[in-house]
XYZ file of C-alpha atoms in Angstrom:
674
model
C 35.196 -75.255 -59.262
C 34.513 -76.983 -62.612
C 37.569 -75.422 -64.108
C 35.825 -73.854 -67.080
C 33.734 -74.971 -70.036
C 35.774 -78.134 -70.663
C 34.441 -79.842 -67.533
C 30.872 -79.538 -68.651
C 31.402 -82.387 -71.010
C 33.004 -84.544 -68.215
C 30.292 -85.359 -65.650
C 32.368 -88.120 -64.032
C 35.111 -85.722 -63.093
C 32.520 -83.339 -61.767
C 30.982 -86.113 -59.656
C 34.369 -87.089 -58.282
C 35.149 -83.502 -57.468
C 31.889 -83.112 -55.557
C 32.533 -86.298 -53.604
C 35.995 -85.073 -52.597
C 34.630 -81.777 -51.387
C 31.789 -83.435 -49.481
C 34.289 -85.749 -47.825
C 36.387 -82.796 -46.718
C 33.364 -81.072 -45.265
C 32.370 -84.255 -43.456
C 35.783 -84.427 -41.840
C 35.535 -80.818 -40.714
C 32.098 -81.500 -39.274
C 33.401 -84.484 -37.318
C 36.259 -82.413 -35.945
C 33.952 -79.600 -34.811
C 31.529 -82.071 -33.301
C 34.280 -83.645 -31.211
C 35.357 -80.199 -29.996
C 31.777 -79.332 -29.092
C 31.401 -82.550 -27.118
C 34.641 -81.870 -25.275
C 33.574 -78.329 -24.389
C 30.152 -79.498 -23.190
C 31.828 -82.078 -20.978
C 34.125 -79.458 -19.472
C 31.167 -77.094 -18.976
C 29.164 -79.712 -17.113
C 32.179 -80.497 -14.966
C 32.705 -76.802 -14.078
C 29.013 -76.427 -13.366
C 29.030 -79.327 -10.924
C 32.109 -77.939 -9.188
C 30.513 -74.443 -8.950
C 27.303 -75.842 -7.478
C 29.265 -77.860 -4.933
C 31.339 -74.819 -3.983
C 28.210 -72.655 -3.680
C 26.633 -75.263 -1.418
C 29.691 -75.280 0.814
C 29.642 -71.441 1.004
C 25.965 -71.450 1.898
C 26.606 -73.904 4.729
C 29.491 -71.778 6.021
C 27.309 -68.656 5.839
C 24.593 -70.366 7.858
C 27.173 -71.332 10.472
C 28.435 -67.700 10.585
C 24.900 -66.380 11.074
C 24.357 -68.753 13.960
C 27.608 -67.622 15.550
C 26.626 -63.921 15.103
C 23.308 -64.556 16.795
C 25.040 -66.290 19.650
C 27.540 -63.415 19.905
C 24.749 -60.803 19.880
C 22.930 -62.644 22.631
C 26.125 -62.805 24.635
C 26.759 -59.059 24.094
C 23.252 -58.177 25.268
C 23.736 -60.270 28.367
C 27.104 -58.659 29.058
C 25.803 -55.114 28.433
C 22.900 -55.721 30.788
C 25.295 -56.866 33.447
C 27.596 -53.883 32.772
C 24.716 -51.398 33.086
C 23.578 -53.065 36.273
C 27.116 -52.996 37.593
C 27.440 -49.308 36.612
C 24.234 -48.478 38.466
C 25.541 -50.290 41.510
C 28.882 -48.493 41.291
C 27.138 -45.143 40.877
C 24.869 -45.821 43.824
C 27.981 -46.534 45.849
C 29.986 -43.614 44.390
C 27.405 -40.863 44.840
C 27.091 -41.205 48.611
C 30.842 -41.555 48.787
C 31.280 -38.383 46.666
C 28.738 -36.504 48.729
C 30.461 -37.656 51.850
C 33.790 -36.552 50.403
C 32.376 -33.156 49.427
C 30.823 -32.786 52.856
C 34.136 -33.659 54.431
C 35.894 -31.052 52.305
C 33.305 -28.445 53.297
C 33.685 -29.342 56.964
C 37.460 -29.147 56.745
C 37.380 -25.769 55.015
C 34.670 -24.542 57.352
C 36.972 -25.557 60.178
C 39.657 -23.355 58.623
C 37.306 -20.405 58.808
C 36.489 -21.279 62.431
C 40.119 -20.976 63.425
C 41.745 -17.628 63.801
C 44.615 -18.666 61.545
C 45.012 -17.407 57.979
C 43.597 -19.599 55.229
C 46.464 -21.738 54.002
C 44.724 -24.368 51.859
C 45.952 -24.590 48.299
C 42.462 -23.865 46.982
C 42.488 -20.469 48.714
C 46.078 -19.494 48.063
C 46.528 -20.609 44.444
C 45.268 -17.888 42.031
C 44.825 -20.500 39.296
C 42.171 -22.227 41.399
C 39.936 -19.177 41.620
C 36.934 -20.961 40.108
C 37.187 -23.952 42.484
C 37.666 -21.570 45.393
C 34.643 -19.522 44.315
C 32.442 -22.614 44.095
C 33.552 -23.705 47.570
C 33.120 -20.252 49.120
C 29.648 -19.918 47.645
C 28.590 -23.209 49.232
C 30.154 -22.249 52.568
C 28.399 -18.884 52.424
C 25.022 -20.542 51.806
C 25.595 -22.916 54.740
C 26.811 -20.171 57.068
C 23.705 -18.087 56.486
C 21.610 -20.872 57.975
C 23.630 -21.041 61.207
C 22.814 -19.219 64.400
C 24.266 -15.740 64.473
C 24.811 -15.900 68.204
C 27.283 -18.779 67.987
C 28.755 -18.329 64.518
C 28.764 -14.576 64.010
C 32.534 -14.399 63.609
C 32.782 -17.221 61.100
C 29.831 -15.827 59.175
C 31.579 -12.496 58.900
C 34.834 -14.140 57.837
C 33.105 -16.258 55.167
C 31.096 -13.239 53.985
C 34.301 -11.240 53.647
C 35.879 -14.033 51.629
C 32.653 -14.309 49.611
C 32.797 -10.635 48.663
C 36.485 -10.855 47.862
C 36.036 -13.885 45.601
C 33.041 -12.242 43.958
C 35.112 -9.165 43.186
C 37.941 -11.303 41.818
C 35.493 -13.185 39.584
C 34.057 -9.972 38.192
C 37.568 -8.681 37.514
C 38.514 -11.984 35.921
C 35.400 -11.811 33.736
C 36.368 -8.331 32.620
C 39.932 -9.378 31.763
C 38.739 -12.349 29.703
C 36.772 -10.291 27.153
C 38.374 -12.075 24.202
C 38.223 -15.585 25.690
C 34.606 -16.735 25.466
C 35.294 -20.112 27.097
C 36.918 -18.468 30.102
C 34.101 -15.930 30.318
C 31.512 -18.732 30.155
C 33.246 -20.607 32.997
C 33.413 -17.473 35.161
C 29.808 -16.512 34.345
C 28.594 -19.980 35.293
C 30.185 -19.683 38.764
C 29.149 -16.041 39.141
C 25.528 -16.894 38.366
C 25.319 -18.346 41.909
C 26.645 -15.134 43.450
C 24.698 -12.048 44.382
C 27.013 -9.941 42.242
C 26.042 -11.740 39.045
C 23.934 -8.745 38.035
C 27.054 -6.555 38.228
C 28.785 -8.931 35.850
C 25.871 -8.694 33.407
C 25.755 -4.915 33.768
C 29.485 -4.638 33.087
C 29.164 -6.733 29.927
C 26.174 -4.699 28.749
C 28.145 -1.505 29.356
C 30.991 -2.949 27.331
C 28.638 -3.642 24.401
C 27.126 -0.175 24.666
C 30.600 1.324 24.519
C 30.812 -0.099 20.994
C 27.822 2.037 19.952
C 29.168 4.444 17.351
C 28.532 8.014 18.405
C 27.136 10.308 15.731
C 26.003 7.527 13.394
C 23.221 8.461 10.972
C 20.867 5.606 11.851
C 20.860 4.860 15.569
C 18.168 2.211 15.127
C 20.231 0.213 12.639
C 23.240 0.565 14.927
C 21.254 -0.780 17.890
C 19.981 -3.691 15.805
C 23.492 -4.504 14.625
C 24.810 -4.547 18.198
C 22.110 -6.957 19.343
C 22.423 -9.138 16.249
C 26.218 -9.440 16.471
C 26.444 -9.993 20.259
C 23.451 -12.277 20.793
C 25.408 -15.444 19.778
C 28.244 -14.437 22.122
C 25.833 -13.865 24.991
C 24.281 -17.280 24.387
C 27.750 -18.859 24.471
C 28.853 -17.048 27.654
C 25.920 -16.705 30.038
C 23.897 -19.538 31.564
C 20.656 -17.530 31.162
C 21.251 -15.602 27.913
C 17.679 -14.381 27.382
C 17.783 -12.233 30.498
C 21.110 -10.733 29.417
C 19.810 -9.953 25.909
C 16.753 -8.298 27.442
C 19.036 -6.287 29.720
C 21.027 -5.150 26.680
C 17.891 -4.132 24.766
C 16.494 -2.353 27.821
C 19.719 -0.371 28.168
C 19.728 0.544 24.472
C 16.085 1.634 24.459
C 16.198 3.638 27.673
C 19.661 4.959 26.912
C 20.867 5.882 23.443
C 17.558 5.558 21.599
C 15.522 7.468 24.169
C 18.115 10.243 24.337
C 18.180 10.497 20.536
C 14.381 10.694 20.272
C 13.956 13.170 23.119
C 16.703 15.443 21.803
C 15.245 15.440 18.294
C 11.707 16.248 19.424
C 12.858 18.748 22.051
C 14.730 20.752 19.407
C 11.578 20.945 17.280
C 9.507 22.009 20.273
C 11.976 24.682 21.317
C 12.193 26.122 17.799
C 8.406 26.053 17.309
C 8.707 23.725 14.322
C 5.332 21.986 14.606
C 5.646 20.166 11.321
C 9.159 18.996 12.143
C 7.919 17.775 15.515
C 5.097 15.717 13.975
C 7.325 14.352 11.221
C 10.084 13.539 13.705
C 7.629 11.802 16.027
C 6.222 9.729 13.166
C 9.671 8.803 11.864
C 10.953 7.882 15.311
C 7.879 5.824 16.122
C 7.937 3.968 12.799
C 11.677 3.333 13.200
C 11.109 1.847 16.656
C 8.326 -0.364 15.295
C 10.601 -1.615 12.512
C 13.333 -2.262 15.068
C 10.844 -4.189 17.218
C 9.937 -6.332 14.230
C 13.577 -7.084 13.469
C 14.278 -7.954 17.106
C 11.222 -10.212 17.245
C 12.696 -12.137 14.337
C 15.814 -12.727 16.471
C 13.678 -14.225 19.291
C 15.185 -11.957 21.901
C 12.417 -12.556 24.435
C 9.742 -15.114 25.189
C 7.547 -12.319 26.571
C 5.481 -10.888 23.701
C 4.815 -7.682 25.645
C 8.488 -6.917 26.346
C 9.224 -4.735 23.301
C 5.778 -3.040 23.150
C 6.127 -2.121 26.823
C 9.533 -0.549 26.180
C 8.105 1.359 23.210
C 5.223 2.719 25.273
C 7.589 3.811 28.028
C 9.389 6.022 25.494
C 6.470 7.387 23.484
C 3.525 7.573 25.903
C 4.278 11.174 26.835
C 4.152 12.160 23.152
C 1.326 9.943 21.935
C -1.007 11.231 24.643
C -1.030 14.675 22.976
C -0.328 13.620 19.391
C -3.896 13.716 18.068
C -4.698 17.194 19.348
C -1.369 18.565 18.098
C -1.870 16.953 14.691
C -5.359 18.414 14.303
C -4.289 21.866 15.526
C -1.406 21.884 13.064
C -3.637 20.781 10.177
C -6.238 23.425 10.978
C -3.597 26.137 11.100
C -1.863 25.024 7.897
C -5.029 24.689 5.819
C -6.431 27.974 7.115
C -3.183 29.810 6.329
C -3.020 28.363 2.814
C -6.523 29.536 1.969
C -5.963 32.918 3.599
C -2.774 33.512 1.598
C -4.543 32.459 -1.596
C -7.471 34.851 -1.146
C -5.107 37.638 -0.113
C -3.133 37.088 -3.321
C -6.414 37.568 -5.209
C -7.199 40.662 -3.095
C -10.472 39.046 -2.174
C -12.230 39.418 1.139
C -14.010 36.175 1.756
C -17.759 36.448 2.157
C -19.904 34.544 4.577
C -22.084 32.239 2.514
C -24.760 30.320 4.383
C -26.682 27.465 2.861
C -30.393 27.026 3.358
C -33.687 27.838 1.712
C -33.943 31.466 2.912
C -30.364 32.306 1.950
C -30.763 30.724 -1.479
C -33.993 32.684 -2.034
C -32.219 35.913 -1.074
C -29.375 35.104 -3.468
C -31.807 34.380 -6.306
C -33.682 37.652 -5.751
C -30.413 39.590 -5.849
C -29.372 37.766 -9.012
C -32.656 38.706 -10.668
C -33.065 42.306 -9.528
C -29.557 43.574 -8.849
C -26.341 43.686 -10.806
C -24.368 40.517 -10.136
C -20.669 40.474 -9.263
C -18.560 38.370 -11.646
C -15.136 39.269 -10.157
C -13.691 39.697 -13.625
C -14.004 36.009 -14.417
C -11.901 34.906 -11.425
C -12.800 31.346 -10.376
C -11.245 31.553 -6.891
C -10.040 27.987 -7.305
C -6.432 26.859 -7.196
C -5.135 23.401 -7.955
C -1.865 24.304 -6.236
C -3.693 25.151 -3.015
C -5.732 21.949 -3.292
C -2.609 19.849 -3.843
C -0.922 21.491 -0.855
C -3.901 20.772 1.414
C -4.119 17.200 0.110
C -0.407 16.698 0.716
C -0.719 17.922 4.294
C -3.654 15.610 4.995
C -1.934 12.717 3.227
C 1.052 13.136 5.524
C -1.327 13.278 8.479
C -3.057 10.057 7.382
C 0.317 8.347 7.025
C 1.327 9.469 10.502
C -2.024 8.403 11.943
C -1.767 4.904 10.454
C 1.019 4.021 12.906
C -0.674 5.217 16.076
C -3.514 3.981 18.261
C -7.184 4.891 17.731
C -6.545 5.051 13.994
C -10.188 5.024 12.715
C -11.454 7.872 14.895
C -8.382 9.996 14.315
C -8.637 9.374 10.564
C -12.236 10.579 10.672
C -11.113 13.786 12.404
C -8.471 14.385 9.734
C -11.064 13.815 7.006
C -13.352 16.343 8.713
C -10.593 18.952 8.428
C -10.009 18.041 4.788
C -13.707 18.402 3.971
C -13.953 21.621 5.943
C -11.169 23.458 4.159
C -10.918 21.882 0.716
C -14.599 21.152 0.186
C -16.538 23.735 2.208
C -14.088 26.644 2.334
C -12.670 26.279 -1.171
C -14.685 24.197 -3.648
C -18.158 24.911 -2.329
C -17.337 28.583 -1.757
C -16.066 29.015 -5.326
C -19.160 27.333 -6.779
C -21.448 29.521 -4.655
C -19.669 32.672 -5.852
C -19.872 31.501 -9.454
C -23.588 30.747 -9.161
C -24.207 34.148 -7.603
C -22.414 35.688 -10.594
C -24.953 34.323 -13.095
C -27.837 36.729 -13.628
C -31.350 35.324 -13.513
C -32.738 38.267 -15.463
C -32.606 38.177 -19.259
C -29.130 39.547 -19.990
C -28.652 42.509 -22.301
C -24.998 41.616 -22.837
C -23.410 38.257 -23.415
C -23.073 36.412 -20.094
C -19.487 35.368 -19.322
C -18.634 31.692 -19.640
C -16.305 31.501 -16.669
C -18.643 29.123 -14.786
C -17.402 26.389 -17.105
C -13.863 27.140 -15.906
C -15.127 26.713 -12.357
C -16.555 23.331 -13.375
C -13.265 22.278 -14.983
C -11.100 23.195 -12.010
C -13.657 21.755 -9.632
C -13.625 18.433 -11.473
C -9.832 18.250 -11.405
C -9.668 18.965 -7.683
C -12.486 16.522 -6.873
C -10.647 13.765 -8.757
C -7.563 14.426 -6.625
C -9.747 14.433 -3.528
C -11.359 11.116 -4.498
C -7.977 9.521 -5.111
C -6.804 10.481 -1.638
C -10.016 9.151 -0.128
C -9.502 5.797 -1.840
C -5.755 5.564 -1.203
C -5.402 7.057 2.275
C -8.775 7.099 4.040
C -10.521 3.852 3.095
C -7.659 1.529 4.154
C -7.680 3.121 7.629
C -11.440 2.938 8.270
C -12.512 -0.149 6.322
C -14.271 -2.632 8.570
C -14.293 -0.273 11.579
C -17.139 1.327 13.513
C -16.622 4.707 11.817
C -16.781 3.392 8.242
C -20.489 4.073 7.703
C -20.327 7.516 9.281
C -17.331 8.542 7.177
C -18.861 7.141 3.993
C -22.044 9.128 4.660
C -20.097 12.376 5.162
C -18.145 11.730 1.994
C -21.128 10.912 -0.222
C -23.177 13.808 1.189
C -20.405 16.286 0.398
C -19.945 15.056 -3.169
C -23.692 14.945 -3.793
C -24.163 18.491 -2.510
C -21.339 19.788 -4.687
C -22.716 17.981 -7.726
C -26.181 19.455 -7.165
C -24.784 22.979 -6.942
C -22.735 22.529 -10.105
C -25.808 21.226 -11.918
C -27.777 24.231 -10.706
C -25.035 26.561 -11.937
C -24.964 24.865 -15.347
C -28.739 25.173 -15.566
C -28.518 28.894 -14.832
C -25.699 29.334 -17.316
C -27.748 27.660 -20.049
C -30.722 29.844 -19.174
C -28.506 32.924 -19.385
C -27.104 31.823 -22.765
C -30.539 31.185 -24.234
C -31.839 34.388 -22.635
C -29.145 36.433 -24.343
C -29.804 34.744 -27.711
C -33.504 35.514 -27.288
C -32.675 39.132 -26.489
C -30.461 39.504 -29.570
C -32.969 37.941 -31.928
C -35.953 39.810 -30.536
C -34.243 43.183 -30.449
C -32.075 43.038 -33.568
C -34.213 41.119 -36.057
C -37.178 43.030 -37.500
C -40.221 41.716 -39.289
C -39.191 43.520 -42.451
C -35.920 41.591 -42.554
C -37.698 38.562 -43.999
C -39.986 40.513 -46.370
C -37.576 42.651 -48.358
C -39.234 44.831 -51.005
C -36.470 44.427 -53.520
C -35.754 41.052 -55.009
C -32.155 42.119 -55.504
C -30.749 40.863 -52.223
C -27.354 39.677 -51.069
C -27.654 36.144 -49.779
C -25.870 35.591 -46.484
C -26.396 35.290 -42.785
C -28.032 38.240 -41.111
C -26.165 40.391 -38.604
C -28.191 39.092 -35.610
C -27.499 35.533 -36.735
C -23.772 36.177 -36.995
C -23.780 37.791 -33.564
C -25.587 34.798 -32.057
C -23.283 32.285 -33.770
C -20.173 34.059 -32.519
C -21.588 34.095 -29.011
C -22.630 30.428 -29.100
C -19.256 29.357 -30.499
C -17.511 31.044 -27.590
C -19.831 29.382 -25.096
C -19.351 25.970 -26.749
C -15.570 26.354 -26.619
C -15.790 27.216 -22.923
C -17.973 24.142 -22.378
C -15.380 21.925 -24.047
C -12.693 23.316 -21.773
C -14.847 22.829 -18.688
C -16.494 19.465 -19.383
C -15.604 16.275 -21.161
C -16.965 12.873 -22.046
C -20.619 12.178 -21.437
C -21.084 15.367 -19.421
C -20.130 17.486 -22.423
C -22.514 15.563 -24.694
C -25.414 16.024 -22.275
C -24.665 19.725 -21.755
C -24.288 20.643 -25.423
C -27.284 18.514 -26.378
C -29.391 20.397 -23.841
C -28.165 23.730 -25.224
C -28.928 22.568 -28.782
C -32.457 21.496 -27.807
C -33.155 24.840 -26.170
C -31.707 26.700 -29.139
C -33.918 24.691 -31.480
C -37.038 25.567 -29.496
C -36.028 29.228 -29.374
C -35.387 29.397 -33.132
C -38.622 27.570 -33.839
C -40.567 30.049 -31.747
C -38.641 32.988 -33.201
C -39.312 31.984 -36.815
C -43.022 31.633 -36.136
C -43.168 35.346 -35.282
C -42.554 36.317 -38.934
C -44.072 35.941 -42.391
C -41.750 35.323 -45.301
C -41.688 36.118 -48.967
C -39.442 34.063 -51.196
C -36.449 36.381 -50.773
C -36.891 36.511 -47.008
C -37.179 32.724 -46.907
C -33.835 32.485 -48.699
C -32.317 34.746 -46.069
C -33.837 32.538 -43.360
C -32.239 29.482 -44.959
C -28.902 31.278 -44.886
C -29.344 31.963 -41.167
C -30.367 28.368 -40.478
C -27.346 27.108 -42.385
C -25.139 29.176 -40.085
C -26.904 27.839 -37.008
C -26.658 24.281 -38.301
C -22.980 24.728 -39.146
C -22.338 26.098 -35.659
C -24.200 23.263 -33.935
C -22.521 20.613 -36.092
C -19.247 21.393 -34.305
C -20.771 20.377 -30.990
C -20.828 16.920 -29.462
C -24.511 16.089 -29.685
C -26.834 13.165 -29.471
C -28.254 12.064 -32.819
C -31.791 13.352 -32.238
C -30.516 16.886 -31.557
C -28.752 16.983 -34.922
C -31.882 15.710 -36.689
C -33.907 18.553 -35.161
C -31.839 21.150 -37.013
C -32.090 19.150 -40.241
C -35.865 19.113 -39.798
C -35.881 22.854 -39.072
C -34.035 23.465 -42.322
C -36.588 21.308 -44.156
C -39.428 23.285 -42.537
C -37.863 26.552 -43.681
C -37.610 25.088 -47.158
C -41.437 25.060 -47.246
C -41.258 28.851 -47.352
C -39.100 28.843 -50.488
C -40.512 26.202 -52.841
C -42.988 27.055 -55.554
C -46.628 26.404 -54.754
C -46.737 23.512 -57.213
C -43.887 21.768 -55.355
C -45.169 22.514 -51.871
C -46.909 19.171 -51.436
C -43.766 17.230 -52.334
C -41.669 19.378 -49.990
C -44.150 18.813 -47.156
C -43.736 15.053 -47.582
C -39.941 15.203 -47.521
C -38.259 12.361 -45.583
C -36.628 15.019 -43.404
C -40.101 15.917 -42.090
C -41.271 12.379 -41.422
C -40.850 12.803 -37.652
C -42.239 16.355 -37.530
C -45.740 16.960 -36.229
C -48.171 17.668 -39.063
C -49.599 20.652 -37.233
C -46.147 22.253 -37.134
C -45.735 21.689 -40.869
C -49.078 23.334 -41.475
C -48.111 26.244 -39.216
C -44.940 26.801 -41.240
C -46.874 26.805 -44.494
C -49.058 29.528 -43.031
C -45.941 31.693 -42.627
C -45.711 32.123 -46.403
C -46.748 35.595 -47.504
C -48.773 34.026 -50.310
C -50.512 31.508 -48.076
C -53.948 33.103 -48.502
C -53.560 33.118 -52.282
C -52.559 29.467 -52.517
C -55.063 27.602 -54.674
C -53.791 24.152 -53.725
C -54.394 22.170 -50.624
C -51.582 20.237 -48.993
C -52.816 16.925 -47.655
C -50.534 15.877 -44.816
C -52.499 12.822 -43.740
């Protein structure tokens, strides 16, 4: 604006320049101010005009509202008068219409009184069949109230016309199968006639004719017919519920009943008892499912309609179902067991429980040679599964019938009789009888553990069926406590017998070990004359270890989990006591003590493979430490006696072991154990 550096030295020019610019800006400001004033004036003017216009519109709106209110009041007054006038007209018209209808009836009745043919258009025009039918029905109703002495002829003539019109209506209904509106009109008129039931029957027969012959599922076919035709029936008939019930009644007592009877009759004739029971259960369950589906369609307001139909079909079969089911189960289970024992070439023995019988069995086991049947367990998982499958099917069939709890108890009784008493309990009794109570001279067989294994497997299957099939049927019923008592008593009895058998087996095992050690191991074995010996387990020890290893392996196959731990721990404890007592029968020199340590190492190695509780393992460690007292030099005997491995051993026992040393009497030191 200054034009460069030359203007700096000319302040007057700069002042003039500023004044010119300020003047220009002042002019622009004045111009804009005048425009602003003009616009504000126009705005105020428009605002006043808008307010005035809005006021005028408000006044017009108020006038319109007043007129609407006046019009509404006028309309209400007029409508009230119109309704009143309509009521008056109706009150005048109805008597007039009734009088007209009465006149028409009298005129047409007069036609029937004359001997001339009926020549009114309503009787001669085929297109006026419905009007003619309505008229004839009314004339027929009136004629039936007249005296037969005076009006017998006219009554007969009207009745003849009534029957003729009724027949024509039924024929017309049949011809109009594809015209629902026409059928509805005919059905409405026919509903006042006596032959209405024939119309319904004809329509039901028509629907049944659509039933596909030879279809795989007759129940689904019946449901489809009802489901597809129910809307049509509701559109055609004035009382559709009765027609739907008629259709269902015809289906149940017709096609379905014939299908069920034929199916069960074939099974009866062929002697197929299982097929009969299965067919009965399938048919009954199918009917129940069909009933449920039909209930969902609201086919009847009577809740007993479908159950009554079902009973009418199945009562003759359900009355004998329980006895036939139980007879079949008894026969099947008995045959299965008989075939199984025949396959084993075994003649089943009569085993009676009770104190006297058990005493007799024990005496025989002690004095006589026991029968082991070559290690045969006489248990079969396949037979058990077959029996369980039969009873499972029976429980499933019973769940659909009446008197479910009591019948379920009867089925369980059969299951317990054959699977528990005749199979499981019998096999355990035979196995127990095969364990000698006398001290065995040969190694007792370990097949009782196989009996335990198979027994456990079968009992688990039995328990699963009890939980899955029996409990849901009896829970909360009067037989629940009785059934639970039978069940628990059976399991408890079986468990007690298995425990008794395991106890006898352990006694037999320990008895045989005792026999081997007492008969094969001599006193001189642990006091060899020569110091040149071959260190190693003795022959009796090796024989015992081989025998115990076989028994332990059989235990592992027969038991598992906590039961195996308890069983092998008990065997280890008894073995420890036997070895302890056996060792105390000898005196040992240093070489013999080394041989004893070799034997104990073998025993400890054998036992270490077992599943034992901790205290049982420590016993064998302590026994090894006790035997070590027979080896150490006299100067080290005191330290050996205070070994940590002997901290839990009774001091008297330690002293007794020290006395087993051959040099005990020559020891010049005293071992203080206290």
